[in-house]
Amino acid sequence: MTTVKNIYDYINSIAPFDKQEDWDNSGFILGEFRKEVKTVVLSLDGTKQAAEFAKSIDADLLLTHHPVIFKGVKRIEKGSAVYELIHNDIAVISAHTSFDKADGGINDNLAALLELENTEKISDDSLVVGDLKQAMSIDDFAQYAGEILDAHGLRYTDTDKLIKRVCIGGGACSEFMWDALGKADCFLTGDLKYHEMLDLKEAGLASISAGHFETENLPFLKLKEQLEQIFTDVQFIIAPVENPIMEI
């Protein structure tokens, strides 16, 4: 019999929760450690849609990247994700910044999706640097990355320099952009602000802002493959949730 605690312990073994950032809230969020788990839903975010799907299939556990409860909660209203999860006895574990940095975590999986070679971690494991199989223009690399990550509205800064060495960081990693571009031809991350990209453009540096959801969703969901190998008596199901931020 697999319990919530068993799955918590496994995730803690590959992405130790004590390695999370001080501001984070990774770990066991809702439920009971001793609860038996037969069905797990994986979702990047613990949204109402994810909670409703978990309820619809009688899931025992929701596993998310972004914590369902991030900061102090002053009230829990009926219809909210937290209320529905508690009401339907669905436990929640969230693996956020601890999984970002982990071996086989968000950034390693993002690098693997982009087929980077000769990879190494930098900036306290917050980024991964690696080589493309072949050098390409920034236009071609932006298109390639967009297709791999299913990004429909990525933004990038131009350069005449060919892109070979790439630094990547899933989600919001803008605080590392100068470190990244000191070691690579291009920095690809989820969220870069306009003025940050303007500064990089003025410095003649290439960057791609590919979307927070896009740079973390597929890398997080690869955790399903690892879990299925360990917990053979549990069914792991990906929530049918698309990027909640609409694009045209």
mmCIF file of C-alpha atoms in Angstrom:
data_model
loop_
_atom_site.group_PDB
_atom_site.id
_atom_site.type_symbol
_atom_site.label_atom_id
_atom_site.label_comp_id
_atom_site.label_asym_id
_atom_site.label_seq_id
_atom_site.Cartn_x
_atom_site.Cartn_y
_atom_site.Cartn_z
ATOM 1 C CA MET A 1 0.000 0.000 0.000
ATOM 2 C CA THR A 2 1.315 3.437 -0.989
ATOM 3 C CA THR A 3 0.586 6.404 1.262
ATOM 4 C CA VAL A 4 0.916 10.171 0.915
ATOM 5 C CA LYS A 5 3.968 9.906 3.160
ATOM 6 C CA ASN A 6 5.613 7.381 0.821
ATOM 7 C CA ILE A 7 5.289 9.740 -2.135
ATOM 8 C CA TYR A 8 6.396 12.703 -0.021
ATOM 9 C CA ASP A 9 9.503 10.782 1.083
ATOM 10 C CA TYR A 10 10.401 9.857 -2.492
ATOM 11 C CA ILE A 11 10.100 13.427 -3.768
ATOM 12 C CA ASN A 12 12.071 14.614 -0.747
ATOM 13 C CA SER A 13 14.812 12.130 -1.662
ATOM 14 C CA ILE A 14 15.232 13.501 -5.200
ATOM 15 C CA ALA A 15 14.414 17.163 -4.492
ATOM 16 C CA PRO A 16 14.958 17.791 -0.758
ATOM 17 C CA PHE A 17 12.362 20.182 0.574
ATOM 18 C CA ASP A 18 14.912 21.752 2.923
ATOM 19 C CA LYS A 19 16.704 23.064 -0.172
ATOM 20 C CA GLN A 20 13.773 25.283 -1.155
ATOM 21 C CA GLU A 21 14.106 29.051 -1.076
ATOM 22 C CA ASP A 22 13.199 30.828 2.173
ATOM 23 C CA TRP A 23 10.138 32.429 0.572
ATOM 24 C CA ASP A 24 8.820 29.165 -0.843
ATOM 25 C CA ASN A 25 6.210 26.766 0.562
ATOM 26 C CA SER A 26 7.139 23.431 -0.980
ATOM 27 C CA GLY A 27 6.315 20.167 0.752
ATOM 28 C CA PHE A 28 3.231 18.594 2.296
ATOM 29 C CA ILE A 29 0.445 21.192 2.046
ATOM 30 C CA LEU A 30 -2.922 19.517 2.708
ATOM 31 C CA GLY A 31 -4.290 16.213 3.915
ATOM 32 C CA GLU A 32 -3.108 13.269 5.953
ATOM 33 C CA PHE A 33 0.260 11.539 5.666
ATOM 34 C CA ARG A 34 -1.235 8.101 6.383
ATOM 35 C CA LYS A 35 -3.866 8.320 3.635
ATOM 36 C CA GLU A 36 -3.681 5.493 1.094
ATOM 37 C CA VAL A 37 -2.979 6.664 -2.436
ATOM 38 C CA LYS A 38 -4.311 4.890 -5.485
ATOM 39 C CA THR A 39 -4.661 7.820 -7.898
ATOM 40 C CA VAL A 40 -2.467 10.923 -8.223
ATOM 41 C CA VAL A 41 -3.102 13.955 -10.409
ATOM 42 C CA LEU A 42 -0.138 16.034 -11.583
ATOM 43 C CA SER A 43 -0.587 19.697 -12.463
ATOM 44 C CA LEU A 44 1.814 22.621 -12.691
ATOM 45 C CA ASP A 45 -0.647 24.774 -10.721
ATOM 46 C CA GLY A 46 -3.162 23.924 -8.035
ATOM 47 C CA THR A 47 -6.012 25.748 -9.749
ATOM 48 C CA LYS A 48 -9.762 25.239 -9.343
ATOM 49 C CA GLN A 49 -9.714 23.392 -12.664
ATOM 50 C CA ALA A 50 -7.054 20.985 -11.397
ATOM 51 C CA ALA A 51 -8.957 20.486 -8.135
ATOM 52 C CA GLU A 52 -12.192 19.800 -10.001
ATOM 53 C CA PHE A 53 -10.487 17.270 -12.244
ATOM 54 C CA ALA A 54 -8.924 15.532 -9.243
ATOM 55 C CA LYS A 55 -12.375 15.324 -7.649
ATOM 56 C CA SER A 56 -13.959 13.998 -10.865
ATOM 57 C CA ILE A 57 -11.666 10.968 -10.942
ATOM 58 C CA ASP A 58 -11.668 10.386 -7.160
ATOM 59 C CA ALA A 59 -7.976 11.184 -6.858
ATOM 60 C CA ASP A 60 -6.301 10.826 -3.492
ATOM 61 C CA LEU A 61 -3.438 13.238 -4.071
ATOM 62 C CA LEU A 62 -2.735 16.339 -6.148
ATOM 63 C CA LEU A 63 0.931 16.877 -6.924
ATOM 64 C CA THR A 64 1.835 20.377 -8.092
ATOM 65 C CA HIS A 65 4.896 22.444 -8.847
ATOM 66 C CA HIS A 66 3.572 25.786 -7.626
ATOM 67 C CA PRO A 67 2.315 25.569 -4.022
ATOM 68 C CA VAL A 68 -1.450 25.605 -3.555
ATOM 69 C CA ILE A 69 -0.893 27.783 -0.475
ATOM 70 C CA PHE A 70 1.950 30.234 -1.027
ATOM 71 C CA LYS A 71 1.456 32.945 1.576
ATOM 72 C CA GLY A 72 -0.699 33.353 4.653
ATOM 73 C CA VAL A 73 -4.359 32.503 4.029
ATOM 74 C CA LYS A 74 -6.899 34.605 5.943
ATOM 75 C CA ARG A 75 -10.025 32.823 4.757
ATOM 76 C CA ILE A 76 -10.983 29.791 2.689
ATOM 77 C CA GLU A 77 -14.189 30.169 0.707
ATOM 78 C CA LYS A 78 -16.361 27.465 -0.820
ATOM 79 C CA GLY A 79 -15.481 27.039 -4.471
ATOM 80 C CA SER A 80 -11.819 27.927 -4.032
ATOM 81 C CA ALA A 81 -9.214 25.306 -4.926
ATOM 82 C CA VAL A 82 -8.105 24.927 -1.300
ATOM 83 C CA TYR A 83 -11.671 24.525 -0.036
ATOM 84 C CA GLU A 84 -12.562 21.933 -2.653
ATOM 85 C CA LEU A 85 -9.397 19.939 -2.046
ATOM 86 C CA ILE A 86 -10.008 19.837 1.701
ATOM 87 C CA HIS A 87 -13.733 19.150 1.275
ATOM 88 C CA ASN A 88 -13.038 16.215 -1.043
ATOM 89 C CA ASP A 89 -10.213 14.787 1.078
ATOM 90 C CA ILE A 90 -7.566 15.269 -1.619
ATOM 91 C CA ALA A 91 -4.069 15.621 -0.210
ATOM 92 C CA VAL A 92 -1.588 18.034 -1.784
ATOM 93 C CA ILE A 93 2.190 17.942 -2.143
ATOM 94 C CA SER A 94 4.004 20.770 -3.942
ATOM 95 C CA ALA A 95 7.590 20.569 -5.200
ATOM 96 C CA HIS A 96 8.616 24.073 -6.261
ATOM 97 C CA THR A 97 12.071 25.624 -5.891
ATOM 98 C CA SER A 98 13.448 22.396 -4.446
ATOM 99 C CA PHE A 99 12.518 20.661 -7.711
ATOM 100 C CA ASP A 100 13.765 23.564 -9.857
ATOM 101 C CA LYS A 101 17.340 22.877 -8.771
ATOM 102 C CA ALA A 102 17.218 19.112 -8.344
ATOM 103 C CA ASP A 103 19.033 16.617 -10.524
ATOM 104 C CA GLY A 104 16.335 15.545 -12.953
ATOM 105 C CA GLY A 105 14.266 18.572 -11.936
ATOM 106 C CA ILE A 106 12.768 21.489 -13.857
ATOM 107 C CA ASN A 107 15.982 22.915 -15.308
ATOM 108 C CA ASP A 108 17.550 19.567 -16.152
ATOM 109 C CA ASN A 109 14.333 18.488 -17.840
ATOM 110 C CA LEU A 110 14.084 21.780 -19.729
ATOM 111 C CA ALA A 111 17.651 21.299 -20.962
ATOM 112 C CA ALA A 112 16.795 17.751 -22.038
ATOM 113 C CA LEU A 113 13.723 18.924 -23.962
ATOM 114 C CA LEU A 114 15.916 21.420 -25.837
ATOM 115 C CA GLU A 115 18.475 18.610 -26.379
ATOM 116 C CA LEU A 116 21.331 20.581 -24.839
ATOM 117 C CA GLU A 117 24.672 18.800 -24.559
ATOM 118 C CA ASN A 118 27.655 19.198 -22.213
ATOM 119 C CA THR A 119 25.403 20.639 -19.535
ATOM 120 C CA GLU A 120 26.464 22.083 -16.189
ATOM 121 C CA LYS A 121 24.669 23.895 -13.387
ATOM 122 C CA ILE A 122 25.531 27.446 -12.372
ATOM 123 C CA SER A 123 24.222 30.181 -10.055
ATOM 124 C CA ASP A 124 23.707 27.858 -7.077
ATOM 125 C CA ASP A 125 22.070 25.270 -9.357
ATOM 126 C CA SER A 126 19.377 27.767 -10.381
ATOM 127 C CA LEU A 127 20.414 27.632 -14.058
ATOM 128 C CA VAL A 128 21.716 25.058 -16.526
ATOM 129 C CA VAL A 129 24.165 25.836 -19.322
ATOM 130 C CA GLY A 130 24.622 23.587 -22.339
ATOM 131 C CA ASP A 131 25.384 23.407 -26.060
ATOM 132 C CA LEU A 132 22.963 23.120 -28.939
ATOM 133 C CA LYS A 133 23.710 20.257 -31.295
ATOM 134 C CA GLN A 134 24.439 22.859 -33.938
ATOM 135 C CA ALA A 135 24.780 26.631 -33.920
ATOM 136 C CA MET A 136 21.840 28.613 -35.250
ATOM 137 C CA SER A 137 20.625 32.164 -35.587
ATOM 138 C CA ILE A 138 18.576 33.687 -32.776
ATOM 139 C CA ASP A 139 15.534 33.666 -35.082
ATOM 140 C CA ASP A 140 15.908 29.946 -35.716
ATOM 141 C CA PHE A 141 16.597 29.168 -32.065
ATOM 142 C CA ALA A 142 13.550 31.160 -30.932
ATOM 143 C CA GLN A 143 11.379 29.262 -33.403
ATOM 144 C CA TYR A 144 12.907 25.931 -32.354
ATOM 145 C CA ALA A 145 12.375 26.642 -28.649
ATOM 146 C CA GLY A 146 8.826 27.828 -29.280
ATOM 147 C CA GLU A 147 7.939 24.613 -31.084
ATOM 148 C CA ILE A 148 9.501 22.382 -28.420
ATOM 149 C CA LEU A 149 7.787 24.228 -25.549
ATOM 150 C CA ASP A 150 4.522 24.877 -27.403
ATOM 151 C CA ALA A 151 4.962 28.612 -26.810
ATOM 152 C CA HIS A 152 2.783 30.825 -28.958
ATOM 153 C CA GLY A 153 3.925 34.260 -27.899
ATOM 154 C CA LEU A 154 7.558 34.183 -26.841
ATOM 155 C CA ARG A 155 9.627 37.383 -26.961
ATOM 156 C CA TYR A 156 13.323 37.660 -27.733
ATOM 157 C CA THR A 157 16.157 40.110 -28.320
ATOM 158 C CA ASP A 158 17.998 40.060 -31.613
ATOM 159 C CA THR A 159 21.675 39.451 -32.276
ATOM 160 C CA ASP A 160 23.874 38.787 -35.308
ATOM 161 C CA LYS A 161 25.869 36.271 -33.287
ATOM 162 C CA LEU A 162 25.161 32.582 -33.834
ATOM 163 C CA ILE A 163 23.706 30.785 -30.806
ATOM 164 C CA LYS A 164 25.595 27.704 -29.658
ATOM 165 C CA ARG A 165 25.975 27.854 -25.868
ATOM 166 C CA VAL A 166 22.622 28.365 -24.127
ATOM 167 C CA CYS A 167 21.722 29.080 -20.509
ATOM 168 C CA ILE A 168 18.243 28.117 -19.352
ATOM 169 C CA GLY A 169 16.143 28.679 -16.235
ATOM 170 C CA GLY A 170 12.512 27.629 -16.012
ATOM 171 C CA GLY A 171 9.974 30.090 -14.667
ATOM 172 C CA ALA A 172 11.122 33.414 -13.243
ATOM 173 C CA CYS A 173 14.926 33.668 -13.243
ATOM 174 C CA SER A 174 15.545 37.239 -14.352
ATOM 175 C CA GLU A 175 17.763 37.951 -11.332
ATOM 176 C CA PHE A 176 20.338 35.607 -12.886
ATOM 177 C CA MET A 177 20.329 37.058 -16.402
ATOM 178 C CA TRP A 178 23.750 38.726 -16.214
ATOM 179 C CA ASP A 179 25.336 35.575 -14.751
ATOM 180 C CA ALA A 180 23.686 33.564 -17.509
ATOM 181 C CA LEU A 181 24.929 35.734 -20.342
ATOM 182 C CA GLY A 182 28.426 35.762 -18.935
ATOM 183 C CA LYS A 183 28.535 32.051 -19.759
ATOM 184 C CA ALA A 184 26.307 31.639 -22.807
ATOM 185 C CA ASP A 185 25.313 33.107 -26.162
ATOM 186 C CA CYS A 186 21.634 33.246 -25.186
ATOM 187 C CA PHE A 187 19.553 33.161 -21.999
ATOM 188 C CA LEU A 188 16.193 31.404 -22.189
ATOM 189 C CA THR A 189 13.791 31.694 -19.269
ATOM 190 C CA GLY A 190 10.104 32.109 -18.549
ATOM 191 C CA ASP A 191 9.589 35.695 -17.473
ATOM 192 C CA LEU A 192 11.686 38.694 -18.479
ATOM 193 C CA LYS A 193 10.302 42.207 -18.095
ATOM 194 C CA TYR A 194 10.417 44.739 -20.911
ATOM 195 C CA HIS A 195 13.124 46.886 -19.328
ATOM 196 C CA GLU A 196 15.238 43.845 -18.517
ATOM 197 C CA MET A 197 15.088 42.770 -22.141
ATOM 198 C CA LEU A 198 15.757 46.337 -23.248
ATOM 199 C CA ASP A 199 18.935 46.387 -21.127
ATOM 200 C CA LEU A 200 20.040 43.110 -22.715
ATOM 201 C CA LYS A 201 19.289 44.418 -26.192
ATOM 202 C CA GLU A 202 21.307 47.582 -25.497
ATOM 203 C CA ALA A 203 24.196 45.374 -24.367
ATOM 204 C CA GLY A 204 23.956 43.317 -27.567
ATOM 205 C CA LEU A 205 22.935 40.165 -25.699
ATOM 206 C CA ALA A 206 20.442 37.544 -26.827
ATOM 207 C CA SER A 207 17.575 36.464 -24.591
ATOM 208 C CA ILE A 208 14.287 34.615 -24.949
ATOM 209 C CA SER A 209 11.300 35.053 -22.654
ATOM 210 C CA ALA A 210 9.327 31.933 -23.502
ATOM 211 C CA GLY A 211 6.611 32.021 -20.842
ATOM 212 C CA HIS A 212 6.409 30.858 -17.232
ATOM 213 C CA PHE A 213 3.950 28.050 -17.956
ATOM 214 C CA GLU A 214 5.770 26.958 -21.107
ATOM 215 C CA THR A 215 9.218 26.653 -19.496
ATOM 216 C CA GLU A 216 7.949 24.673 -16.489
ATOM 217 C CA ASN A 217 4.896 22.646 -17.458
ATOM 218 C CA LEU A 218 6.473 19.911 -19.589
ATOM 219 C CA PRO A 219 9.619 19.771 -17.408
ATOM 220 C CA PHE A 220 7.462 19.276 -14.287
ATOM 221 C CA LEU A 221 5.235 16.644 -15.848
ATOM 222 C CA LYS A 222 8.271 14.492 -16.670
ATOM 223 C CA LEU A 223 8.195 13.635 -12.951
ATOM 224 C CA LYS A 224 5.320 11.298 -13.830
ATOM 225 C CA GLU A 225 7.732 8.884 -15.522
ATOM 226 C CA GLN A 226 9.902 8.636 -12.411
ATOM 227 C CA LEU A 227 6.958 8.116 -10.088
ATOM 228 C CA GLU A 228 5.442 5.381 -12.244
ATOM 229 C CA GLN A 229 8.643 3.364 -12.004
ATOM 230 C CA ILE A 230 8.665 3.541 -8.200
ATOM 231 C CA PHE A 231 4.968 3.300 -7.274
ATOM 232 C CA THR A 232 3.626 0.587 -9.555
ATOM 233 C CA ASP A 233 0.382 0.253 -7.578
ATOM 234 C CA VAL A 234 -0.568 3.907 -8.158
ATOM 235 C CA GLN A 235 -2.152 5.497 -11.218
ATOM 236 C CA PHE A 236 -0.592 8.845 -12.158
ATOM 237 C CA ILE A 237 -2.714 11.112 -14.351
ATOM 238 C CA ILE A 238 -1.853 14.497 -15.847
ATOM 239 C CA ALA A 239 -4.589 17.088 -15.339
ATOM 240 C CA PRO A 240 -5.964 18.256 -18.724
ATOM 241 C CA VAL A 241 -5.061 21.855 -17.960
ATOM 242 C CA GLU A 242 -3.687 24.274 -20.545
ATOM 243 C CA ASN A 243 -1.960 27.587 -19.974
ATOM 244 C CA PRO A 244 -4.565 29.680 -18.144
ATOM 245 C CA ILE A 245 -3.146 32.860 -19.686
ATOM 246 C CA MET A 246 -4.784 33.254 -23.070
ATOM 247 C CA GLU A 247 -2.817 34.279 -26.160
ATOM 248 C CA ILE A 248 -3.753 35.466 -29.659
#
